[in-house]
Amino acid sequence: MKHYSLSAGVGTTGITVDAGTMFTDYVGIRAGMDFMPKIKYSTRLSMSQINQTKDVDMSIIPEEMQRVEVQGTLHNTTGHTLVDVYPFAGRGFHLTLGAYLRSDEKIVTVDCEENELLKKLADLNARRGPYAAIPDSYGQAAVKLGDYNIMPDDDGNANAYIRTKKVRPYVGLGFGRAVPNSRLGCQVDLGVLFWGKPHVYNGVNNEELTSEGARGEDGGILKAISSVKFYPAVSVRLVGRLF
């Protein structure tokens, strides 16, 4: 008779719940959800001078306008389907292949709403020109997120979001069976989600941003998320056999 299980645990993908079964002594399958609460992260991003022909002097921007406070929010609730392959029948060691899925491609949003400094920055950009006090050679100024430039609008808004693939292949290894031999068991997994190259978009007009001409400091964890193509998936589950 085929046995089934339910499990719950925690890990880098959030709070995990899933159901599992064993097709044979060598192959099991699990499917479930990973619930990650929205994690808010505040940081200060630097101004970036955009100029594709030469380095420019940042002193054109007043010092108090060269950094701005923003808030980033991480969203990463997913569903998953995983196939465990057990090289040794009856043992817990397994290799796992599968995929994590997310309905929304956004994983991070970055917001700075109606900031007075950004209003001044937008006005500064508007006053560039060959006959203006600020020559074209100084380039435009923007908020720098990692390698990307977020241009503020006239109202002082600088918003962006980071998107990855909805379907994220997974490969990993671990210990513990999809259905334990006894009534209760523990399952530990270590693997990697491949979510592809992140794409950064301007939240004001939904245009994709590029990294051309970017200069300035980074935004810590926000920069890392905007550049990595994979996500580590580590989890520990308590597994109960139903029958």
PDB file of C-alpha atoms in Angstrom:
ATOM      1  CA  MET A   1       0.000   0.000   0.000  1.00  0.00           C
ATOM      2  CA  LYS A   2       1.275   3.467  -0.896  1.00  0.00           C
ATOM      3  CA  HIS A   3       1.924   5.743   2.104  1.00  0.00           C
ATOM      4  CA  TYR A   4       1.434   9.517   2.339  1.00  0.00           C
ATOM      5  CA  SER A   5       2.791  12.248   4.608  1.00  0.00           C
ATOM      6  CA  LEU A   6       2.341  15.837   5.706  1.00  0.00           C
ATOM      7  CA  SER A   7       5.203  18.053   6.800  1.00  0.00           C
ATOM      8  CA  ALA A   8       5.883  21.535   8.139  1.00  0.00           C
ATOM      9  CA  GLY A   9       9.135  23.403   8.584  1.00  0.00           C
ATOM     10  CA  VAL A  10      11.135  26.559   8.161  1.00  0.00           C
ATOM     11  CA  GLY A  11      13.969  27.685   5.926  1.00  0.00           C
ATOM     12  CA  THR A  12      15.311  30.392   3.679  1.00  0.00           C
ATOM     13  CA  THR A  13      12.198  30.101   1.490  1.00  0.00           C
ATOM     14  CA  GLY A  14       9.942  30.818   4.486  1.00  0.00           C
ATOM     15  CA  ILE A  15       7.468  28.649   6.392  1.00  0.00           C
ATOM     16  CA  THR A  16       7.051  25.416   4.439  1.00  0.00           C
ATOM     17  CA  VAL A  17       4.111  22.998   4.366  1.00  0.00           C
ATOM     18  CA  ASP A  18       3.802  20.110   1.936  1.00  0.00           C
ATOM     19  CA  ALA A  19       2.431  16.646   1.258  1.00  0.00           C
ATOM     20  CA  GLY A  20       4.490  13.719   0.051  1.00  0.00           C
ATOM     21  CA  THR A  21       4.410  10.142  -1.093  1.00  0.00           C
ATOM     22  CA  MET A  22       6.822   7.414  -2.195  1.00  0.00           C
ATOM     23  CA  PHE A  23       6.363   5.909  -5.659  1.00  0.00           C
ATOM     24  CA  THR A  24       9.021   3.273  -4.996  1.00  0.00           C
ATOM     25  CA  ASP A  25      11.751   2.726  -2.406  1.00  0.00           C
ATOM     26  CA  TYR A  26      13.952   4.896  -4.622  1.00  0.00           C
ATOM     27  CA  VAL A  27      11.669   7.770  -5.702  1.00  0.00           C
ATOM     28  CA  GLY A  28       9.467  10.140  -3.698  1.00  0.00           C
ATOM     29  CA  ILE A  29       7.585  13.333  -4.522  1.00  0.00           C
ATOM     30  CA  ARG A  30       6.634  16.387  -2.479  1.00  0.00           C
ATOM     31  CA  ALA A  31       4.418  19.362  -3.284  1.00  0.00           C
ATOM     32  CA  GLY A  32       3.445  22.345  -1.186  1.00  0.00           C
ATOM     33  CA  MET A  33       3.812  26.031  -0.365  1.00  0.00           C
ATOM     34  CA  ASP A  34       6.493  28.271   1.116  1.00  0.00           C
ATOM     35  CA  PHE A  35       5.044  31.294   2.904  1.00  0.00           C
ATOM     36  CA  MET A  36       7.472  34.187   3.379  1.00  0.00           C
ATOM     37  CA  PRO A  37       6.207  37.263   5.249  1.00  0.00           C
ATOM     38  CA  LYS A  38       6.990  40.528   3.507  1.00  0.00           C
ATOM     39  CA  ILE A  39      10.383  41.641   4.787  1.00  0.00           C
ATOM     40  CA  LYS A  40      10.946  45.398   4.816  1.00  0.00           C
ATOM     41  CA  TYR A  41      14.453  46.782   4.553  1.00  0.00           C
ATOM     42  CA  SER A  42      15.434  50.437   4.884  1.00  0.00           C
ATOM     43  CA  THR A  43      18.682  51.770   3.503  1.00  0.00           C
ATOM     44  CA  ARG A  44      20.285  54.911   2.136  1.00  0.00           C
ATOM     45  CA  LEU A  45      21.068  54.943  -1.567  1.00  0.00           C
ATOM     46  CA  SER A  46      23.628  57.231  -3.152  1.00  0.00           C
ATOM     47  CA  MET A  47      23.115  59.623  -5.995  1.00  0.00           C
ATOM     48  CA  SER A  48      24.619  58.563  -9.299  1.00  0.00           C
ATOM     49  CA  GLN A  49      25.941  60.882 -11.978  1.00  0.00           C
ATOM     50  CA  ILE A  50      24.892  59.561 -15.380  1.00  0.00           C
ATOM     51  CA  ASN A  51      27.320  60.356 -18.180  1.00  0.00           C
ATOM     52  CA  GLN A  52      28.440  57.936 -20.858  1.00  0.00           C
ATOM     53  CA  THR A  53      31.398  59.908 -22.225  1.00  0.00           C
ATOM     54  CA  LYS A  54      33.576  60.887 -19.253  1.00  0.00           C
ATOM     55  CA  ASP A  55      33.840  60.962 -15.473  1.00  0.00           C
ATOM     56  CA  VAL A  56      32.125  63.951 -13.943  1.00  0.00           C
ATOM     57  CA  ASP A  57      32.440  65.965 -10.766  1.00  0.00           C
ATOM     58  CA  MET A  58      29.780  64.977  -8.186  1.00  0.00           C
ATOM     59  CA  SER A  59      30.259  68.325  -6.466  1.00  0.00           C
ATOM     60  CA  ILE A  60      27.626  69.719  -8.813  1.00  0.00           C
ATOM     61  CA  ILE A  61      25.121  68.002  -6.482  1.00  0.00           C
ATOM     62  CA  PRO A  62      24.997  69.440  -2.932  1.00  0.00           C
ATOM     63  CA  GLU A  63      26.351  66.997  -0.346  1.00  0.00           C
ATOM     64  CA  GLU A  64      23.028  66.750   1.508  1.00  0.00           C
ATOM     65  CA  MET A  65      21.390  65.530  -1.718  1.00  0.00           C
ATOM     66  CA  GLN A  66      23.899  62.779  -2.461  1.00  0.00           C
ATOM     67  CA  ARG A  67      22.149  60.112  -0.339  1.00  0.00           C
ATOM     68  CA  VAL A  68      18.449  59.380   0.103  1.00  0.00           C
ATOM     69  CA  GLU A  69      16.489  57.076   2.420  1.00  0.00           C
ATOM     70  CA  VAL A  70      14.462  54.357   0.662  1.00  0.00           C
ATOM     71  CA  GLN A  71      12.501  51.304   1.782  1.00  0.00           C
ATOM     72  CA  GLY A  72      12.751  47.938   0.073  1.00  0.00           C
ATOM     73  CA  THR A  73      10.248  45.108   0.521  1.00  0.00           C
ATOM     74  CA  LEU A  74      11.058  41.460  -0.242  1.00  0.00           C
ATOM     75  CA  HIS A  75       8.174  39.300  -1.519  1.00  0.00           C
ATOM     76  CA  ASN A  76       8.942  35.615  -2.076  1.00  0.00           C
ATOM     77  CA  THR A  77       5.978  33.312  -1.303  1.00  0.00           C
ATOM     78  CA  THR A  78       6.144  30.324  -3.665  1.00  0.00           C
ATOM     79  CA  GLY A  79       4.737  26.893  -4.424  1.00  0.00           C
ATOM     80  CA  HIS A  80       6.953  23.896  -5.099  1.00  0.00           C
ATOM     81  CA  THR A  81       7.039  20.435  -6.613  1.00  0.00           C
ATOM     82  CA  LEU A  82      10.080  18.297  -5.776  1.00  0.00           C
ATOM     83  CA  VAL A  83      11.161  14.793  -6.782  1.00  0.00           C
ATOM     84  CA  ASP A  84      13.514  12.981  -4.385  1.00  0.00           C
ATOM     85  CA  VAL A  85      15.775  10.223  -5.670  1.00  0.00           C
ATOM     86  CA  TYR A  86      17.158   7.836  -3.025  1.00  0.00           C
ATOM     87  CA  PRO A  87      20.311   6.018  -4.233  1.00  0.00           C
ATOM     88  CA  PHE A  88      20.070   3.587  -1.313  1.00  0.00           C
ATOM     89  CA  ALA A  89      16.686   1.964  -0.663  1.00  0.00           C
ATOM     90  CA  GLY A  90      15.467   2.514   2.879  1.00  0.00           C
ATOM     91  CA  ARG A  91      18.035   5.244   3.567  1.00  0.00           C
ATOM     92  CA  GLY A  92      17.284   8.929   3.989  1.00  0.00           C
ATOM     93  CA  PHE A  93      19.984  10.446   1.770  1.00  0.00           C
ATOM     94  CA  HIS A  94      18.455  11.865  -1.404  1.00  0.00           C
ATOM     95  CA  LEU A  95      19.096  13.977  -4.463  1.00  0.00           C
ATOM     96  CA  THR A  96      16.304  16.378  -5.410  1.00  0.00           C
ATOM     97  CA  LEU A  97      15.146  17.987  -8.644  1.00  0.00           C
ATOM     98  CA  GLY A  98      12.104  20.177  -9.055  1.00  0.00           C
ATOM     99  CA  ALA A  99      10.844  23.720  -9.318  1.00  0.00           C
ATOM    100  CA  TYR A 100       9.518  26.572  -7.219  1.00  0.00           C
ATOM    101  CA  LEU A 101       6.751  28.699  -8.730  1.00  0.00           C
ATOM    102  CA  ARG A 102       5.533  32.227  -8.027  1.00  0.00           C
ATOM    103  CA  SER A 103       2.471  33.906  -9.557  1.00  0.00           C
ATOM    104  CA  ASP A 104       4.036  37.388  -9.382  1.00  0.00           C
ATOM    105  CA  GLU A 105       7.480  37.926 -10.909  1.00  0.00           C
ATOM    106  CA  LYS A 106       8.261  40.803  -8.516  1.00  0.00           C
ATOM    107  CA  ILE A 107      10.560  39.834  -5.647  1.00  0.00           C
ATOM    108  CA  VAL A 108      11.558  43.303  -4.402  1.00  0.00           C
ATOM    109  CA  THR A 109       9.957  46.742  -4.529  1.00  0.00           C
ATOM    110  CA  VAL A 110      11.858  49.909  -3.622  1.00  0.00           C
ATOM    111  CA  ASP A 111       9.957  53.049  -2.663  1.00  0.00           C
ATOM    112  CA  CYS A 112      10.736  56.661  -1.877  1.00  0.00           C
ATOM    113  CA  GLU A 113       7.576  58.780  -2.066  1.00  0.00           C
ATOM    114  CA  GLU A 114       7.404  62.578  -2.516  1.00  0.00           C
ATOM    115  CA  ASN A 115      10.863  63.197  -1.159  1.00  0.00           C
ATOM    116  CA  GLU A 116      11.775  66.894  -1.015  1.00  0.00           C
ATOM    117  CA  LEU A 117      15.406  66.215  -1.928  1.00  0.00           C
ATOM    118  CA  LEU A 118      14.310  64.214  -4.960  1.00  0.00           C
ATOM    119  CA  LYS A 119      12.071  67.069  -6.057  1.00  0.00           C
ATOM    120  CA  LYS A 120      15.159  69.304  -6.011  1.00  0.00           C
ATOM    121  CA  LEU A 121      17.092  66.632  -7.882  1.00  0.00           C
ATOM    122  CA  ALA A 122      14.428  66.453 -10.598  1.00  0.00           C
ATOM    123  CA  ASP A 123      14.525  70.246 -10.858  1.00  0.00           C
ATOM    124  CA  LEU A 124      18.317  70.123 -11.126  1.00  0.00           C
ATOM    125  CA  ASN A 125      18.050  67.658 -14.022  1.00  0.00           C
ATOM    126  CA  ALA A 126      15.481  69.849 -15.738  1.00  0.00           C
ATOM    127  CA  ARG A 127      17.867  72.840 -15.634  1.00  0.00           C
ATOM    128  CA  ARG A 128      20.602  71.048 -17.598  1.00  0.00           C
ATOM    129  CA  GLY A 129      21.345  72.270 -21.090  1.00  0.00           C
ATOM    130  CA  PRO A 130      23.855  74.058 -23.328  1.00  0.00           C
ATOM    131  CA  TYR A 131      22.615  77.506 -22.265  1.00  0.00           C
ATOM    132  CA  ALA A 132      21.826  76.652 -18.618  1.00  0.00           C
ATOM    133  CA  ALA A 133      23.886  77.084 -15.467  1.00  0.00           C
ATOM    134  CA  ILE A 134      24.419  73.294 -15.387  1.00  0.00           C
ATOM    135  CA  PRO A 135      26.040  72.130 -18.643  1.00  0.00           C
ATOM    136  CA  ASP A 136      25.145  68.853 -20.410  1.00  0.00           C
ATOM    137  CA  SER A 137      28.640  67.503 -19.740  1.00  0.00           C
ATOM    138  CA  TYR A 138      27.707  66.922 -16.093  1.00  0.00           C
ATOM    139  CA  GLY A 139      25.050  64.398 -17.064  1.00  0.00           C
ATOM    140  CA  GLN A 140      21.856  63.760 -15.165  1.00  0.00           C
ATOM    141  CA  ALA A 141      21.610  62.753 -11.515  1.00  0.00           C
ATOM    142  CA  ALA A 142      19.659  59.712 -10.303  1.00  0.00           C
ATOM    143  CA  VAL A 143      19.219  57.405  -7.331  1.00  0.00           C
ATOM    144  CA  LYS A 144      21.576  54.448  -7.671  1.00  0.00           C
ATOM    145  CA  LEU A 145      20.252  50.949  -6.875  1.00  0.00           C
ATOM    146  CA  GLY A 146      23.167  48.551  -7.363  1.00  0.00           C
ATOM    147  CA  ASP A 147      24.195  49.044 -10.984  1.00  0.00           C
ATOM    148  CA  TYR A 148      20.973  50.799 -11.982  1.00  0.00           C
ATOM    149  CA  ASN A 149      19.853  54.433 -12.081  1.00  0.00           C
ATOM    150  CA  ILE A 150      16.366  55.355 -10.865  1.00  0.00           C
ATOM    151  CA  MET A 151      15.300  58.743 -12.209  1.00  0.00           C
ATOM    152  CA  PRO A 152      13.004  60.713  -9.854  1.00  0.00           C
ATOM    153  CA  ASP A 153       9.863  62.297 -11.238  1.00  0.00           C
ATOM    154  CA  ASP A 154       8.830  65.924 -10.721  1.00  0.00           C
ATOM    155  CA  ASP A 155       6.938  65.026  -7.516  1.00  0.00           C
ATOM    156  CA  GLY A 156      10.006  63.495  -5.870  1.00  0.00           C
ATOM    157  CA  ASN A 157       9.063  59.830  -6.358  1.00  0.00           C
ATOM    158  CA  ALA A 158      11.799  57.279  -7.008  1.00  0.00           C
ATOM    159  CA  ASN A 159      10.293  53.797  -7.240  1.00  0.00           C
ATOM    160  CA  ALA A 160      11.598  50.558  -8.692  1.00  0.00           C
ATOM    161  CA  TYR A 161      10.953  46.835  -8.594  1.00  0.00           C
ATOM    162  CA  ILE A 162      13.025  43.748  -9.327  1.00  0.00           C
ATOM    163  CA  ARG A 163      11.582  40.828 -11.309  1.00  0.00           C
ATOM    164  CA  THR A 164      12.791  37.260 -11.804  1.00  0.00           C
ATOM    165  CA  LYS A 165      11.381  34.163 -13.508  1.00  0.00           C
ATOM    166  CA  LYS A 166       8.065  32.807 -12.250  1.00  0.00           C
ATOM    167  CA  VAL A 167       9.300  29.204 -12.629  1.00  0.00           C
ATOM    168  CA  ARG A 168      12.564  28.601 -10.765  1.00  0.00           C
ATOM    169  CA  PRO A 169      14.317  25.229 -11.268  1.00  0.00           C
ATOM    170  CA  TYR A 170      15.690  23.639  -8.102  1.00  0.00           C
ATOM    171  CA  VAL A 171      18.524  21.175  -7.521  1.00  0.00           C
ATOM    172  CA  GLY A 172      19.687  19.995  -4.125  1.00  0.00           C
ATOM    173  CA  LEU A 173      20.466  17.172  -1.754  1.00  0.00           C
ATOM    174  CA  GLY A 174      19.384  16.263   1.745  1.00  0.00           C
ATOM    175  CA  PHE A 175      18.562  13.649   4.324  1.00  0.00           C
ATOM    176  CA  GLY A 176      15.189  12.270   5.339  1.00  0.00           C
ATOM    177  CA  ARG A 177      12.414  10.507   3.439  1.00  0.00           C
ATOM    178  CA  ALA A 178       9.321  12.045   1.842  1.00  0.00           C
ATOM    179  CA  VAL A 179       7.412   9.455   3.910  1.00  0.00           C
ATOM    180  CA  PRO A 180       9.297   8.397   7.048  1.00  0.00           C
ATOM    181  CA  ASN A 181       9.686   4.706   7.928  1.00  0.00           C
ATOM    182  CA  SER A 182       8.333   5.450  11.426  1.00  0.00           C
ATOM    183  CA  ARG A 183       5.391   7.659  12.380  1.00  0.00           C
ATOM    184  CA  LEU A 184       7.509  10.847  12.611  1.00  0.00           C
ATOM    185  CA  GLY A 185      10.699  11.877  10.867  1.00  0.00           C
ATOM    186  CA  CYS A 186      12.893  14.860  10.054  1.00  0.00           C
ATOM    187  CA  GLN A 187      13.906  16.042   6.609  1.00  0.00           C
ATOM    188  CA  VAL A 188      16.765  18.456   5.908  1.00  0.00           C
ATOM    189  CA  ASP A 189      17.377  19.933   2.444  1.00  0.00           C
ATOM    190  CA  LEU A 190      20.117  22.101   0.982  1.00  0.00           C
ATOM    191  CA  GLY A 191      19.870  23.362  -2.583  1.00  0.00           C
ATOM    192  CA  VAL A 192      19.722  26.257  -5.010  1.00  0.00           C
ATOM    193  CA  LEU A 193      16.870  27.993  -6.838  1.00  0.00           C
ATOM    194  CA  PHE A 194      17.780  29.321 -10.282  1.00  0.00           C
ATOM    195  CA  TRP A 195      15.568  32.341 -10.881  1.00  0.00           C
ATOM    196  CA  GLY A 196      17.541  33.803 -13.810  1.00  0.00           C
ATOM    197  CA  LYS A 197      18.943  37.274 -14.303  1.00  0.00           C
ATOM    198  CA  PRO A 198      16.951  39.812 -12.274  1.00  0.00           C
ATOM    199  CA  HIS A 199      15.469  42.707 -14.228  1.00  0.00           C
ATOM    200  CA  VAL A 200      15.015  46.135 -12.634  1.00  0.00           C
ATOM    201  CA  TYR A 201      12.113  48.388 -13.646  1.00  0.00           C
ATOM    202  CA  ASN A 202      11.219  51.996 -12.927  1.00  0.00           C
ATOM    203  CA  GLY A 203       8.074  51.853 -10.802  1.00  0.00           C
ATOM    204  CA  VAL A 204       6.852  55.222 -12.115  1.00  0.00           C
ATOM    205  CA  ASN A 205       6.613  54.284 -15.818  1.00  0.00           C
ATOM    206  CA  ASN A 206       7.369  50.499 -15.749  1.00  0.00           C
ATOM    207  CA  GLU A 207      10.322  50.909 -18.094  1.00  0.00           C
ATOM    208  CA  GLU A 208      13.164  48.408 -17.721  1.00  0.00           C
ATOM    209  CA  LEU A 209      16.356  50.016 -16.421  1.00  0.00           C
ATOM    210  CA  THR A 210      19.870  49.414 -17.689  1.00  0.00           C
ATOM    211  CA  SER A 211      23.203  49.732 -15.913  1.00  0.00           C
ATOM    212  CA  GLU A 212      24.831  52.015 -18.495  1.00  0.00           C
ATOM    213  CA  GLY A 213      26.621  55.034 -17.058  1.00  0.00           C
ATOM    214  CA  ALA A 214      25.998  54.168 -13.408  1.00  0.00           C
ATOM    215  CA  ARG A 215      28.336  55.616 -10.784  1.00  0.00           C
ATOM    216  CA  GLY A 216      28.072  55.914  -7.019  1.00  0.00           C
ATOM    217  CA  GLU A 217      27.687  53.716  -3.926  1.00  0.00           C
ATOM    218  CA  ASP A 218      25.563  50.566  -3.712  1.00  0.00           C
ATOM    219  CA  GLY A 219      22.516  49.763  -1.626  1.00  0.00           C
ATOM    220  CA  GLY A 220      23.742  46.750   0.345  1.00  0.00           C
ATOM    221  CA  ILE A 221      21.334  43.814   0.171  1.00  0.00           C
ATOM    222  CA  LEU A 222      19.318  45.531  -2.557  1.00  0.00           C
ATOM    223  CA  LYS A 223      22.357  45.527  -4.841  1.00  0.00           C
ATOM    224  CA  ALA A 224      22.949  41.835  -4.177  1.00  0.00           C
ATOM    225  CA  ILE A 225      19.384  40.904  -5.099  1.00  0.00           C
ATOM    226  CA  SER A 226      19.543  42.977  -8.286  1.00  0.00           C
ATOM    227  CA  SER A 227      22.580  41.022  -9.543  1.00  0.00           C
ATOM    228  CA  VAL A 228      22.433  37.365  -8.397  1.00  0.00           C
ATOM    229  CA  LYS A 229      20.847  34.672 -10.596  1.00  0.00           C
ATOM    230  CA  PHE A 230      20.177  32.111  -7.877  1.00  0.00           C
ATOM    231  CA  TYR A 231      18.804  31.847  -4.341  1.00  0.00           C
ATOM    232  CA  PRO A 232      19.968  29.405  -1.634  1.00  0.00           C
ATOM    233  CA  ALA A 233      17.207  27.117  -0.370  1.00  0.00           C
ATOM    234  CA  VAL A 234      17.805  25.529   3.034  1.00  0.00           C
ATOM    235  CA  SER A 235      14.967  23.960   5.007  1.00  0.00           C
ATOM    236  CA  VAL A 236      14.259  21.730   8.004  1.00  0.00           C
ATOM    237  CA  ARG A 237      10.915  19.880   8.131  1.00  0.00           C
ATOM    238  CA  LEU A 238       9.093  17.676  10.619  1.00  0.00           C
ATOM    239  CA  VAL A 239       7.394  14.919   8.594  1.00  0.00           C
ATOM    240  CA  GLY A 240       4.455  12.817   9.776  1.00  0.00           C
ATOM    241  CA  ARG A 241       3.291   9.642   8.034  1.00  0.00           C
ATOM    242  CA  LEU A 242      -0.497   9.601   7.649  1.00  0.00           C
ATOM    243  CA  PHE A 243      -0.971   5.854   7.054  1.00  0.00           C
TER     244      PHE A 243
END
